[in-house]
PDB file of C-alpha atoms and ligand atoms in Angstrom:
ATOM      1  CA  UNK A 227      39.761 -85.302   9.194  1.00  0.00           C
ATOM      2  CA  UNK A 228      38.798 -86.010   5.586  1.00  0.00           C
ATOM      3  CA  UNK A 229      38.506 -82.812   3.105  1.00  0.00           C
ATOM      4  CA  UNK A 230      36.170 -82.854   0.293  1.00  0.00           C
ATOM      5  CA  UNK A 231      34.972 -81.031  -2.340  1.00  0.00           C
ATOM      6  CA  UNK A 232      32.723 -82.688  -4.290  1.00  0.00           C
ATOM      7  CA  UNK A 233      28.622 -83.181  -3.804  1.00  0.00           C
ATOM      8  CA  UNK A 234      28.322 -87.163  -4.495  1.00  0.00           C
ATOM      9  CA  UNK A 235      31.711 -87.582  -1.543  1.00  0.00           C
ATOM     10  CA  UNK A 236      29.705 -86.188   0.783  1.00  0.00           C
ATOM     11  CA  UNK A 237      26.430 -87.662   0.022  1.00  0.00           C
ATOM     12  CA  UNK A 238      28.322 -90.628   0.089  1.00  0.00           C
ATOM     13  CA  UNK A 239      29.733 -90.090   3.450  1.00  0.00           C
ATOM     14  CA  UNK A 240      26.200 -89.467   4.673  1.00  0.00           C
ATOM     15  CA  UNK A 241      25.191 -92.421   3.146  1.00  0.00           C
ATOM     16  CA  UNK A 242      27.747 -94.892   4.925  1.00  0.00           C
ATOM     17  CA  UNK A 243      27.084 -93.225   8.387  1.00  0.00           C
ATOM     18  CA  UNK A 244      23.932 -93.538   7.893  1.00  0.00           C
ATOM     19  CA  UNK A 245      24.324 -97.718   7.087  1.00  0.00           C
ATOM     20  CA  UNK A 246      26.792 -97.698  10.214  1.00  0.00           C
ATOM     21  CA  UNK A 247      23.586 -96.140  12.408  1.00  0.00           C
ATOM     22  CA  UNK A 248      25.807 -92.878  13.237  1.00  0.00           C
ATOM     23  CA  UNK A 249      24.526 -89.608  14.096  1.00  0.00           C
ATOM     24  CA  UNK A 250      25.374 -86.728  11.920  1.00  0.00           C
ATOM     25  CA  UNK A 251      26.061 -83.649  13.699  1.00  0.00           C
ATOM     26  CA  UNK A 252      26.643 -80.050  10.581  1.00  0.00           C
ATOM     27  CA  UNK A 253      27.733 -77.047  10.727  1.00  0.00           C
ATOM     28  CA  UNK A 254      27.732 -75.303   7.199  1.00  0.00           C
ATOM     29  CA  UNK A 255      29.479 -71.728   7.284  1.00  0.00           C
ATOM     30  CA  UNK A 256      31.348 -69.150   4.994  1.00  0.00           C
ATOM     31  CA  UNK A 257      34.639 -70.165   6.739  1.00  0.00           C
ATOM     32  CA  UNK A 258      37.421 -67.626   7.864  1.00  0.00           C
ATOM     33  CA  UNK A 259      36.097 -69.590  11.298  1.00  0.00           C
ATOM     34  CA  UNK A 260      36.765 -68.049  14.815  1.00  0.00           C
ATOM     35  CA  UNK A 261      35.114 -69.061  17.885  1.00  0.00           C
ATOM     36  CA  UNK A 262      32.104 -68.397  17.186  1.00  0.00           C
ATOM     37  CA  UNK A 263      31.807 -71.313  14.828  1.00  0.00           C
ATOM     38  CA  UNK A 264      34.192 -73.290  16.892  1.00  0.00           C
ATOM     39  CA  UNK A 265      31.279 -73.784  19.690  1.00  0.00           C
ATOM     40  CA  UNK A 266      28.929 -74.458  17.023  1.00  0.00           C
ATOM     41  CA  UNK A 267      31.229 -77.212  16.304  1.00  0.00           C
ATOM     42  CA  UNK A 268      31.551 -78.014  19.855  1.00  0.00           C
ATOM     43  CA  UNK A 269      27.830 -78.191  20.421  1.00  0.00           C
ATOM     44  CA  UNK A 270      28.120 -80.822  17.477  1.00  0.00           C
ATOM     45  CA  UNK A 271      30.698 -82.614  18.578  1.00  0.00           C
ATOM     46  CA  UNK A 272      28.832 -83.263  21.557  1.00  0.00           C
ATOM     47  CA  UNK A 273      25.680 -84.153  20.502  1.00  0.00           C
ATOM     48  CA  UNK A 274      26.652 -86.634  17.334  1.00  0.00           C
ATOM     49  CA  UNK A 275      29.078 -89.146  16.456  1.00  0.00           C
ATOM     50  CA  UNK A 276      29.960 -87.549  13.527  1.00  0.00           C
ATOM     51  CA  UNK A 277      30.612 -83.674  12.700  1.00  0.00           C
ATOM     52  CA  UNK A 278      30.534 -82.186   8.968  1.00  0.00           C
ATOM     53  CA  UNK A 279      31.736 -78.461   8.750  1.00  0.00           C
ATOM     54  CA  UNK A 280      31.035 -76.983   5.324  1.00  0.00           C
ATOM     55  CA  UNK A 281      33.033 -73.744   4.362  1.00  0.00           C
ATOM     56  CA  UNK A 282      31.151 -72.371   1.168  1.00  0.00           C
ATOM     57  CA  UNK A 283      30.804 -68.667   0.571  1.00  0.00           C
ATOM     58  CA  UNK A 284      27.545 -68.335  -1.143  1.00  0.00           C
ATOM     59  CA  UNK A 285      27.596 -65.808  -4.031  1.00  0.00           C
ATOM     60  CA  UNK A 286      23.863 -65.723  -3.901  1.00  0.00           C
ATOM     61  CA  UNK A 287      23.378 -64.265  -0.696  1.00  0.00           C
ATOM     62  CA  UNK A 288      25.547 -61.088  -1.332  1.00  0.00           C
ATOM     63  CA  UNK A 289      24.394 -57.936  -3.401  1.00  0.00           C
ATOM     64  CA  UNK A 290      26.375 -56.302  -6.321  1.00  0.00           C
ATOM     65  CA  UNK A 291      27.890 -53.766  -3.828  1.00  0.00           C
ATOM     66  CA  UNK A 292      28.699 -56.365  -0.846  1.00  0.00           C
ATOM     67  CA  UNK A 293      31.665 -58.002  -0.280  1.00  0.00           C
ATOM     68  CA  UNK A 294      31.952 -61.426  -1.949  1.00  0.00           C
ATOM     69  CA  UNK A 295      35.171 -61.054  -3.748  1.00  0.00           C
ATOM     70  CA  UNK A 296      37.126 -59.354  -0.611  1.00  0.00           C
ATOM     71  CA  UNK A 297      34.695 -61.863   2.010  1.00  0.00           C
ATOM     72  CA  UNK A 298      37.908 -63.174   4.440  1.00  0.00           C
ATOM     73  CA  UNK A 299      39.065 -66.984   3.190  1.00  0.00           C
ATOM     74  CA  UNK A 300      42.015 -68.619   4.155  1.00  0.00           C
ATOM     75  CA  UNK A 301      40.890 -72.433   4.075  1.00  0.00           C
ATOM     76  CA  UNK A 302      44.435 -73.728   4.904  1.00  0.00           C
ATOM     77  CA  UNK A 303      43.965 -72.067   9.166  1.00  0.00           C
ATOM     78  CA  UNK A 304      40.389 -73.127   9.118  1.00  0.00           C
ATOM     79  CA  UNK A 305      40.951 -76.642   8.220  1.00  0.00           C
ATOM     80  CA  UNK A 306      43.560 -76.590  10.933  1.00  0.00           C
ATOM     81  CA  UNK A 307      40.700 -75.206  13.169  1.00  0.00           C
ATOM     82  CA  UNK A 308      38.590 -77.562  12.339  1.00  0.00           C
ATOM     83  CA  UNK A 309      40.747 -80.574  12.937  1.00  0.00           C
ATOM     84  CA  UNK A 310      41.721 -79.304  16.550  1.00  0.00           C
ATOM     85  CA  UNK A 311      37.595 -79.759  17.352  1.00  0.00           C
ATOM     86  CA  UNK A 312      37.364 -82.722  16.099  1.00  0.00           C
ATOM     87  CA  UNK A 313      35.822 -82.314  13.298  1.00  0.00           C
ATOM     88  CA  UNK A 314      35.128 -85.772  10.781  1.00  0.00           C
ATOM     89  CA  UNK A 315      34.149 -84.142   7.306  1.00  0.00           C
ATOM     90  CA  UNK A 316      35.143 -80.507   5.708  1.00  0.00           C
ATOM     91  CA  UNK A 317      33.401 -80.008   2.698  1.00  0.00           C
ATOM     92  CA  UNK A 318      34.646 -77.217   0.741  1.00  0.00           C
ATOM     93  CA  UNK A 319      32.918 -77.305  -2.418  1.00  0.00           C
ATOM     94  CA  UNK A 320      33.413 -74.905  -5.484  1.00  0.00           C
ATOM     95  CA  UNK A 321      30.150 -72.496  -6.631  1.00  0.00           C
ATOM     96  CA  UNK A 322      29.661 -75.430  -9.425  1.00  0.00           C
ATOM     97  CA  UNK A 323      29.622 -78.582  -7.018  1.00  0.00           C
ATOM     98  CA  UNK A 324      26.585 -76.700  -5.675  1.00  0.00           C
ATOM     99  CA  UNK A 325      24.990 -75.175  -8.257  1.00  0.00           C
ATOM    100  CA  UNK A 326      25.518 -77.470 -11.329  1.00  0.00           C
ATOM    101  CA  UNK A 327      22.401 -76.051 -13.032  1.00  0.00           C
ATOM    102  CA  UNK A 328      22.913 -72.261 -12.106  1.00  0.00           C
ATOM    103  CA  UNK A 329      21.265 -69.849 -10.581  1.00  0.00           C
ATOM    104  CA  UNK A 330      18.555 -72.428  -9.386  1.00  0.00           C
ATOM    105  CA  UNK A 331      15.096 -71.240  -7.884  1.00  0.00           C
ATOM    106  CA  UNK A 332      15.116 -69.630  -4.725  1.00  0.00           C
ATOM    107  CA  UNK A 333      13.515 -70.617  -1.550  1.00  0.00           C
ATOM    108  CA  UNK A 334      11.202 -67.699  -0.742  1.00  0.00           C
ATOM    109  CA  UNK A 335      11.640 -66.375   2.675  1.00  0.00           C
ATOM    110  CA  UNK A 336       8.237 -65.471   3.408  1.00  0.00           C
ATOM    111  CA  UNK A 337       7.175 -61.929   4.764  1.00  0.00           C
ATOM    112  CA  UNK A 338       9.650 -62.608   8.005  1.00  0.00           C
ATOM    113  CA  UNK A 339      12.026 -62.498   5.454  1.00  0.00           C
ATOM    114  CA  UNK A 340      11.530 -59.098   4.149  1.00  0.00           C
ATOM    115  CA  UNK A 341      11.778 -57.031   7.419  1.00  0.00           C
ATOM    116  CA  UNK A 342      14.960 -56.106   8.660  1.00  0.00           C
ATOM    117  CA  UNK A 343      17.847 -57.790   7.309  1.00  0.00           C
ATOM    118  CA  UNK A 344      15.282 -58.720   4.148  1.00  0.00           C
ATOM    119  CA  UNK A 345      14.806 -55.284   3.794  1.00  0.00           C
ATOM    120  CA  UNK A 346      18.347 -54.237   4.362  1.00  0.00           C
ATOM    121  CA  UNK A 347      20.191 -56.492   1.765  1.00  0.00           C
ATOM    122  CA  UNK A 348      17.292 -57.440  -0.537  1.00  0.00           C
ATOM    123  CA  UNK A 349      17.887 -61.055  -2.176  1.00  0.00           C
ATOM    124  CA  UNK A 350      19.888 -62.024   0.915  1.00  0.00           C
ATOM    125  CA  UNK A 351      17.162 -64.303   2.646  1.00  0.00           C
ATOM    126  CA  UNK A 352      16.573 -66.269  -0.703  1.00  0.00           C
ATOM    127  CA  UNK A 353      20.079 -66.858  -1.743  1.00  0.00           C
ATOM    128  CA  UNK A 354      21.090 -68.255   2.252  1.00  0.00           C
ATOM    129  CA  UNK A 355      18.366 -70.519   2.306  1.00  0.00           C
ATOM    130  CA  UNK A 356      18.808 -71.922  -1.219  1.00  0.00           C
ATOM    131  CA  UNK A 357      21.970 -72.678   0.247  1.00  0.00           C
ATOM    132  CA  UNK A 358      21.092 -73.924   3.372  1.00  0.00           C
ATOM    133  CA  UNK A 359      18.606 -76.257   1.383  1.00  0.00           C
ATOM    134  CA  UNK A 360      21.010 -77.327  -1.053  1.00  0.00           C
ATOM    135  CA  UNK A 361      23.495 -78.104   1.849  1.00  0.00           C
ATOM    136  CA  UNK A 362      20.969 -79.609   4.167  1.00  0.00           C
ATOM    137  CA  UNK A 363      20.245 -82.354   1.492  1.00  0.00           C
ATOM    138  CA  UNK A 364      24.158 -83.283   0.511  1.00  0.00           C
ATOM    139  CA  UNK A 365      24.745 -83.392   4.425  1.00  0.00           C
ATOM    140  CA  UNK A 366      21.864 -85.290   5.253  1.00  0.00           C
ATOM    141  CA  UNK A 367      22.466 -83.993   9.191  1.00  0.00           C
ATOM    142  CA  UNK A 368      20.275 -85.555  11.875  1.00  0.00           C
ATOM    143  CA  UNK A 369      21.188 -81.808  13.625  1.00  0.00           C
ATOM    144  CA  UNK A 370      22.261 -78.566  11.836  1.00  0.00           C
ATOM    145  CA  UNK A 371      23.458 -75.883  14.212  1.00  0.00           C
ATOM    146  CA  UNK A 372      23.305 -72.225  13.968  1.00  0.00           C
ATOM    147  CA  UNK A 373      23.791 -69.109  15.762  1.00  0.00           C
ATOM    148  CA  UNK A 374      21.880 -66.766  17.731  1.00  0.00           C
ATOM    149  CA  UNK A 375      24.258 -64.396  16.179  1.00  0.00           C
ATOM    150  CA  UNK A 376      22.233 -63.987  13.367  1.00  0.00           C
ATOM    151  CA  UNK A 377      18.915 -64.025  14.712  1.00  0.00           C
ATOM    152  CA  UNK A 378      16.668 -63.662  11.949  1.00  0.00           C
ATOM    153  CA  UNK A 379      18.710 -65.651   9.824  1.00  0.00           C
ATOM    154  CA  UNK A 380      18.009 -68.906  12.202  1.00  0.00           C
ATOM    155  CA  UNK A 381      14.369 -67.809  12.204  1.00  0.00           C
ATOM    156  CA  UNK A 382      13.982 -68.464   9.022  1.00  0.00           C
ATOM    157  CA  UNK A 383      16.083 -71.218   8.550  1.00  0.00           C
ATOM    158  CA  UNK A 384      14.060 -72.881  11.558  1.00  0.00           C
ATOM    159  CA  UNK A 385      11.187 -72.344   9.069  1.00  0.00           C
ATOM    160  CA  UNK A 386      12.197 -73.457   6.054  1.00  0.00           C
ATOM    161  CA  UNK A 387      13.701 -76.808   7.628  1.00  0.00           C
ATOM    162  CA  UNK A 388      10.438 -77.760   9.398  1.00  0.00           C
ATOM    163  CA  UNK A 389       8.249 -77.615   5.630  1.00  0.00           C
ATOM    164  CA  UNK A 390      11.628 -79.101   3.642  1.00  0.00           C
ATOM    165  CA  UNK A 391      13.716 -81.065   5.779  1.00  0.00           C
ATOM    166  CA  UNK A 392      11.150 -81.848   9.315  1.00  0.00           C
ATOM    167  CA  UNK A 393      13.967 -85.004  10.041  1.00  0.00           C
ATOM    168  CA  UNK A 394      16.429 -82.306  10.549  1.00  0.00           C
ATOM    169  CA  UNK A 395      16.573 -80.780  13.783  1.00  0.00           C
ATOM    170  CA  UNK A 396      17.977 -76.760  13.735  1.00  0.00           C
ATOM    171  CA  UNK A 397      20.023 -76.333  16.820  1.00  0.00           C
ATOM    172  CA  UNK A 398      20.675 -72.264  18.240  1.00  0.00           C
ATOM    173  CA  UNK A 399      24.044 -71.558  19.917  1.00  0.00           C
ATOM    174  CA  UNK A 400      24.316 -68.718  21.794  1.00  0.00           C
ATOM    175  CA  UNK A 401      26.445 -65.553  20.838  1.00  0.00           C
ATOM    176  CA  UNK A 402      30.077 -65.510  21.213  1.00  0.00           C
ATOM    177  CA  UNK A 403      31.281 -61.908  22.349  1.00  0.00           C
ATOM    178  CA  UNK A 404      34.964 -60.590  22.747  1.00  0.00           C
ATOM    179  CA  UNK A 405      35.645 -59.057  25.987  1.00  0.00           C
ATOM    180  CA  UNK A 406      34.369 -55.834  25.373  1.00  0.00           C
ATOM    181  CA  UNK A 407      31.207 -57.779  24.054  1.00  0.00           C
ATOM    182  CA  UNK A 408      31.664 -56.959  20.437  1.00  0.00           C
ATOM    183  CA  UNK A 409      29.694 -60.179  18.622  1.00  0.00           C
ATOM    184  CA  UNK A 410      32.166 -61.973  17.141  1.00  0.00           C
ATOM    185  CA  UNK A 411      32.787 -62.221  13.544  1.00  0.00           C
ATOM    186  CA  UNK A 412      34.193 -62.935  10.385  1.00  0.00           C
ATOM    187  CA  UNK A 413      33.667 -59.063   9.284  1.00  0.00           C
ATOM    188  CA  UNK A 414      35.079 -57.771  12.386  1.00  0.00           C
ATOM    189  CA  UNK A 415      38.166 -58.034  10.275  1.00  0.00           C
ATOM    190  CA  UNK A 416      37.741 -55.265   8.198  1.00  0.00           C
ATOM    191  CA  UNK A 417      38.100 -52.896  11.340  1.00  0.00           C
ATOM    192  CA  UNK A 418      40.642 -51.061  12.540  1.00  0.00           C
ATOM    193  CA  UNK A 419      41.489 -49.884  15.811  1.00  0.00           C
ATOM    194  CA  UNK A 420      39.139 -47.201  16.239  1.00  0.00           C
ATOM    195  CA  UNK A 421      36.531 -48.465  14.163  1.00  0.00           C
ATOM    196  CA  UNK A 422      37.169 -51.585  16.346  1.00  0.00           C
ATOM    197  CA  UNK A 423      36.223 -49.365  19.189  1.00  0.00           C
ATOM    198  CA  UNK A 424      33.698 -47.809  17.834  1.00  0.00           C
ATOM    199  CA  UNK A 425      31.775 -51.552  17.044  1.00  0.00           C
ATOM    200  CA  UNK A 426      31.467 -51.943  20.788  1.00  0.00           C
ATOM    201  CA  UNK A 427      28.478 -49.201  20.289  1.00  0.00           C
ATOM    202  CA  UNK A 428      26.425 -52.146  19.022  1.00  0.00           C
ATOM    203  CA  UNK A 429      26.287 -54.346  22.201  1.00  0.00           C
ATOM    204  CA  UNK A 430      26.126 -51.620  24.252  1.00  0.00           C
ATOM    205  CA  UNK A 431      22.951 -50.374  22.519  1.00  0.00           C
ATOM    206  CA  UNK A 432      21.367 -54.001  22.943  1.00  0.00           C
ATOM    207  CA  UNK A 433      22.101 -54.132  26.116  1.00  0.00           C
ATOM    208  CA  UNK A 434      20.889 -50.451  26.797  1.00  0.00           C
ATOM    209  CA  UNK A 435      17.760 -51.745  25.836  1.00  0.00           C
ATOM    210  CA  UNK A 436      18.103 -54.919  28.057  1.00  0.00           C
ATOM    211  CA  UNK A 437      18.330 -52.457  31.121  1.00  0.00           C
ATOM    212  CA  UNK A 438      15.541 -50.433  30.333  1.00  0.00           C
ATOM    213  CA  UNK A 439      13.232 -53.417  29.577  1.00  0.00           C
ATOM    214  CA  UNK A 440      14.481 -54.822  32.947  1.00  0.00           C
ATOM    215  CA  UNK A 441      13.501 -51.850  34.857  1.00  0.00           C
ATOM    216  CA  UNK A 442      10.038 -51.858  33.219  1.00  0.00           C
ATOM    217  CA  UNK A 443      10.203 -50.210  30.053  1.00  0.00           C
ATOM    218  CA  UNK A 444       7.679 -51.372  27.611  1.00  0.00           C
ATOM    219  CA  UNK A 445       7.131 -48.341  25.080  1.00  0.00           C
ATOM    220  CA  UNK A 446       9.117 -49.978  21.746  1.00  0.00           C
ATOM    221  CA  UNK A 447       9.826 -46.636  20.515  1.00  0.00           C
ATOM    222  CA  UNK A 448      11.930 -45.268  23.651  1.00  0.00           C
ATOM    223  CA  UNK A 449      13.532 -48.523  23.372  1.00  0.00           C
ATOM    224  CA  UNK A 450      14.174 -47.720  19.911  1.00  0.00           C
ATOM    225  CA  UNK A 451      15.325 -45.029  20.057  1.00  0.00           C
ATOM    226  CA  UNK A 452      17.931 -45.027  23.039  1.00  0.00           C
ATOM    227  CA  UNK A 453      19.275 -47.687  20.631  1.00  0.00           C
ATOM    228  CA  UNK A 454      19.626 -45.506  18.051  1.00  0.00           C
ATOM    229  CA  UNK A 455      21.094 -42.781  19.666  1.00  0.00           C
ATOM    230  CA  UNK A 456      24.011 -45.184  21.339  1.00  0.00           C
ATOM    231  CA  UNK A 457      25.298 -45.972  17.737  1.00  0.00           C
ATOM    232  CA  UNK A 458      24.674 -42.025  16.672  1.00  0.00           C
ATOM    233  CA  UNK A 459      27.260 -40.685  19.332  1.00  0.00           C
ATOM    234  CA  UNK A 460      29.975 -43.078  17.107  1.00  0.00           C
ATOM    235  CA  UNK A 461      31.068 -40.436  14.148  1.00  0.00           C
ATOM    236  CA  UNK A 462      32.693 -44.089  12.629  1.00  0.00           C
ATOM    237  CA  UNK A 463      29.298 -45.681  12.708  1.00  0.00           C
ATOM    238  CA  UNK A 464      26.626 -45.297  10.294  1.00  0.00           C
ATOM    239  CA  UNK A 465      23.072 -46.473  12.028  1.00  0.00           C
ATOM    240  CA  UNK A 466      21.502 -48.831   9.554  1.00  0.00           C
ATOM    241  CA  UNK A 467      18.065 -50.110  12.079  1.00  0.00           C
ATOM    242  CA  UNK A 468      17.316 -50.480  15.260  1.00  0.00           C
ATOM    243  CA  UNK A 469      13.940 -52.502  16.123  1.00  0.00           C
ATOM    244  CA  UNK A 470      12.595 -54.044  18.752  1.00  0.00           C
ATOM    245  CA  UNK A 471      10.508 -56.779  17.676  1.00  0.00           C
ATOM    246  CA  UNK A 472       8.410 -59.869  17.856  1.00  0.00           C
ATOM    247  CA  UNK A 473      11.250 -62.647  17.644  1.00  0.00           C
ATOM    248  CA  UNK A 474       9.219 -64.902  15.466  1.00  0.00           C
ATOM    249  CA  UNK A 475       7.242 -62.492  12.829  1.00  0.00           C
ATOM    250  CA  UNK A 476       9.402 -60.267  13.378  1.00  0.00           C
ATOM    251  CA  UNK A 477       6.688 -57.421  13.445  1.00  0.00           C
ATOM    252  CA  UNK A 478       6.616 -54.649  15.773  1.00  0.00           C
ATOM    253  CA  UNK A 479       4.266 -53.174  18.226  1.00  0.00           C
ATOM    254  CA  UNK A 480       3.811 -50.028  19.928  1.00  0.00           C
ATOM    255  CA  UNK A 481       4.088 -51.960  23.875  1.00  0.00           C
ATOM    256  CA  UNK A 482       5.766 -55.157  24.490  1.00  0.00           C
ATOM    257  CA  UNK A 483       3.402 -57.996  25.913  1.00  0.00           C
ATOM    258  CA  UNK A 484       5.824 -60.381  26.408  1.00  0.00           C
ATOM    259  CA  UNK A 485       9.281 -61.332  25.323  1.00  0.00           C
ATOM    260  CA  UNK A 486      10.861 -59.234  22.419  1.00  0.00           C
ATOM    261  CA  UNK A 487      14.472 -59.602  20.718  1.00  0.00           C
ATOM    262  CA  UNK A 488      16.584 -55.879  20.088  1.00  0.00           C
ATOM    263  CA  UNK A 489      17.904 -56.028  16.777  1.00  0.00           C
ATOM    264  CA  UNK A 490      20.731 -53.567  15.648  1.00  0.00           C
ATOM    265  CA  UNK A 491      22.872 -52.732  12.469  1.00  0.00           C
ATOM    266  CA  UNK A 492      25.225 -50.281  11.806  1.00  0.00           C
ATOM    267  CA  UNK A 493      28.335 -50.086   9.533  1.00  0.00           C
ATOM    268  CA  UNK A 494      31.710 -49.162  10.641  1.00  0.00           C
ATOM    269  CA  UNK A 495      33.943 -48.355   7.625  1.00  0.00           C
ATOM    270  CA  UNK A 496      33.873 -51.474   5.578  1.00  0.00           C
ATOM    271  CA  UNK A 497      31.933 -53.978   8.199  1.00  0.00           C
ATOM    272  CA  UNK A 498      28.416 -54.151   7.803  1.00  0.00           C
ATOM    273  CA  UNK A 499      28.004 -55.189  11.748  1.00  0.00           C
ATOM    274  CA  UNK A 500      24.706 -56.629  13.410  1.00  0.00           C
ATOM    275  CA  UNK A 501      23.779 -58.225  16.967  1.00  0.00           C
ATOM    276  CA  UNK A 502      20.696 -58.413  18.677  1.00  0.00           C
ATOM    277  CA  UNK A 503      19.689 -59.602  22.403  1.00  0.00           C
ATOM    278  CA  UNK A 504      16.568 -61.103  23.645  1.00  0.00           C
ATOM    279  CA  UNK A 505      14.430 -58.997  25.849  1.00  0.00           C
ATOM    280  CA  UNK A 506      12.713 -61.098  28.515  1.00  0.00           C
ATOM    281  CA  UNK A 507      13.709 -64.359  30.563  1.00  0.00           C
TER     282      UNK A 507
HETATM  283  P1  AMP B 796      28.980 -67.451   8.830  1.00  0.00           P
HETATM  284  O1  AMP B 796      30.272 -68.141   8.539  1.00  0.00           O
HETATM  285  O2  AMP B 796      29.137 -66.029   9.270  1.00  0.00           O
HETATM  286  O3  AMP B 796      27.952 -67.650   7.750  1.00  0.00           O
HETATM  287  O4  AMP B 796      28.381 -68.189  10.108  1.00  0.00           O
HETATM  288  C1  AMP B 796      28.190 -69.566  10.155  1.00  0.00           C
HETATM  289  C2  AMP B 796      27.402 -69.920  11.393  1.00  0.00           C
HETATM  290  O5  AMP B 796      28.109 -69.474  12.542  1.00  0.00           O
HETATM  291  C3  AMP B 796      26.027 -69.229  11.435  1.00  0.00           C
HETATM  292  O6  AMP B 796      25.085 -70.137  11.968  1.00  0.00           O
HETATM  293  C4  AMP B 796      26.275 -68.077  12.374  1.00  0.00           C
HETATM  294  O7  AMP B 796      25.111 -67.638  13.046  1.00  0.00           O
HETATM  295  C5  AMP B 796      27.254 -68.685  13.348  1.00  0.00           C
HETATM  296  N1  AMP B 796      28.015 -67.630  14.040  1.00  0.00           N
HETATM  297  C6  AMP B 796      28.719 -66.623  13.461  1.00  0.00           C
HETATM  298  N2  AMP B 796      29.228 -65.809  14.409  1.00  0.00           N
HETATM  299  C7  AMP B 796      28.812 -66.311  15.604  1.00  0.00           C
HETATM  300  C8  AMP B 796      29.002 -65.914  16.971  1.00  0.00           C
HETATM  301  N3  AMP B 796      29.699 -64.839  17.296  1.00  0.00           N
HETATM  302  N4  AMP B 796      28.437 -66.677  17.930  1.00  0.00           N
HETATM  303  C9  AMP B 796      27.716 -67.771  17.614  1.00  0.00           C
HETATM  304  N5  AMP B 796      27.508 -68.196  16.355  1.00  0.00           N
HETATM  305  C10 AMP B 796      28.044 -67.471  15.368  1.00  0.00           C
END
């Protein structure tokens, strides 16, 4: 596996797999990987003859009370990760390599991109997808993978790659739970025993509202709040939203037509924590 840091290596790279008629299969993430990336990686392995993992955490997508300087990195055990999967290309570039200009202009999100999370962590939205854009044109992937996990995130980066980048297709991976069906994640480090107990109120919601929907349910707002009130019987969890909503806009109505996707935050001591499940077949 190669390691690089700078953006002409791996435009380069892209440029000689591209002459040699080889698929390019990325994965770009904020490292501190676990296996939730790892079958993102997987998927690509499959599905390309070459895999680029980036591991960038993106100072633009965090707010001046989140946690960029404290965000996990340990590049050393995820290269070692990576090389296990079989990964071809780790680019690990520095906040300069991919912003030589600055700040540059952000890529608007787009009202989708103000509900929920948008609302939540304002500036979030922008700063991920002028990242994902930035990234998307160094890596010049035939596929870019991303995961359900973060459900409003892919939404939007679906989007943005269909008016900026339409040869790129966006792959979803499904969620990768612990046992106990806690999503997994980078953040999920900041807990500690009983907050890491009290996390499992997040799932359980979601899939609280999975039941009910299965047994007929259709009212959003009993869905809503049963979700709510599984989080509110944590005294470690603080509720941030609960919605059930259309998994596209976004937007929410008072009955469900047809499918919907339950969306839930919360934060458990340091870990801002979401998850969300799709109601429906
Ligand atoms: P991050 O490093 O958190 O920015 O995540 C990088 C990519 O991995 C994003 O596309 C995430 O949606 C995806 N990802 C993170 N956690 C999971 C998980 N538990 N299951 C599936 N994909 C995940």
């Amino acid at each position: 596996m190669e390691v690089v840091r700078g953006a002409d290596e791996i435009l380069n790279a892209g440029k000689t797999a591209r002459e040699q008629d080889r698929t390019i299969g990325f994965v770009p993430t904020m490292g501190a990987l676990h296996e939730g990336h790892l079958s993102l990686i997987r998927c690509a392995r499959e599905e390309n003859e070459r895999v680029v993992v980036s591991i960038f955490v993106n100072p633009l997508q965090f707010g001046p009370s989140e946690d960029f300087e404290r965000y996990p990195r340990d590049e050393e055990a995820d290269a070692k990760l990576a090389e296990v999967e079989g990964v071809d290309l780790l680019f690990v570039p520095s906040v300069r390599e991919i912003y030589p200009d600055g700040t540059p202009p952000s890529v608007d999100p787009g009202p989708a991109g103000r509900l929920l999370e948008g609302a939540s962590r304002p500036g979030y939205f922008e700063g991920m997808l002028t990242v994902v854009d930035r990234l998307l044109a160094l890596a010049v992937p035939d596929r870019a993978y991303f995961g359900e996990k973060d459900w409003q995130q892919l939404v939007l980066v679906r989007r943005m790659a269909r008016e900026r980048h339409p040869e790129i297709e966006i792959v979803a991976c499904p969620t990768v739970r612990e046992r106990d069906g806690l999503a997994m994640s980078s953040r999920n480090s900041y807990l500690d025993p009983e907050q890491r107990a009290a996390s499992v109120s997040l799932y359980e919601a979601l899939q609280g509202a999975k039941a009910m929907f299965d047994a007929g349910e259709r009212d959003t707002r009993v869905l809503v709040t049963e979700m709510t009130k599984r989080v509110e019987v944590e005294p470690l969890a603080e509720p941030d939203y609960a919605a059930v909503v259309d998994e596209e806009t976004f937007e929410e109505s008072e009955r469900i037509e047809r499918g919907a996707r339950a969306l839930i935050s919360a934060r458990i001591g340091e870990a801002r924590l979401i998850d969300n499940l799709r109601l429906g077949d």
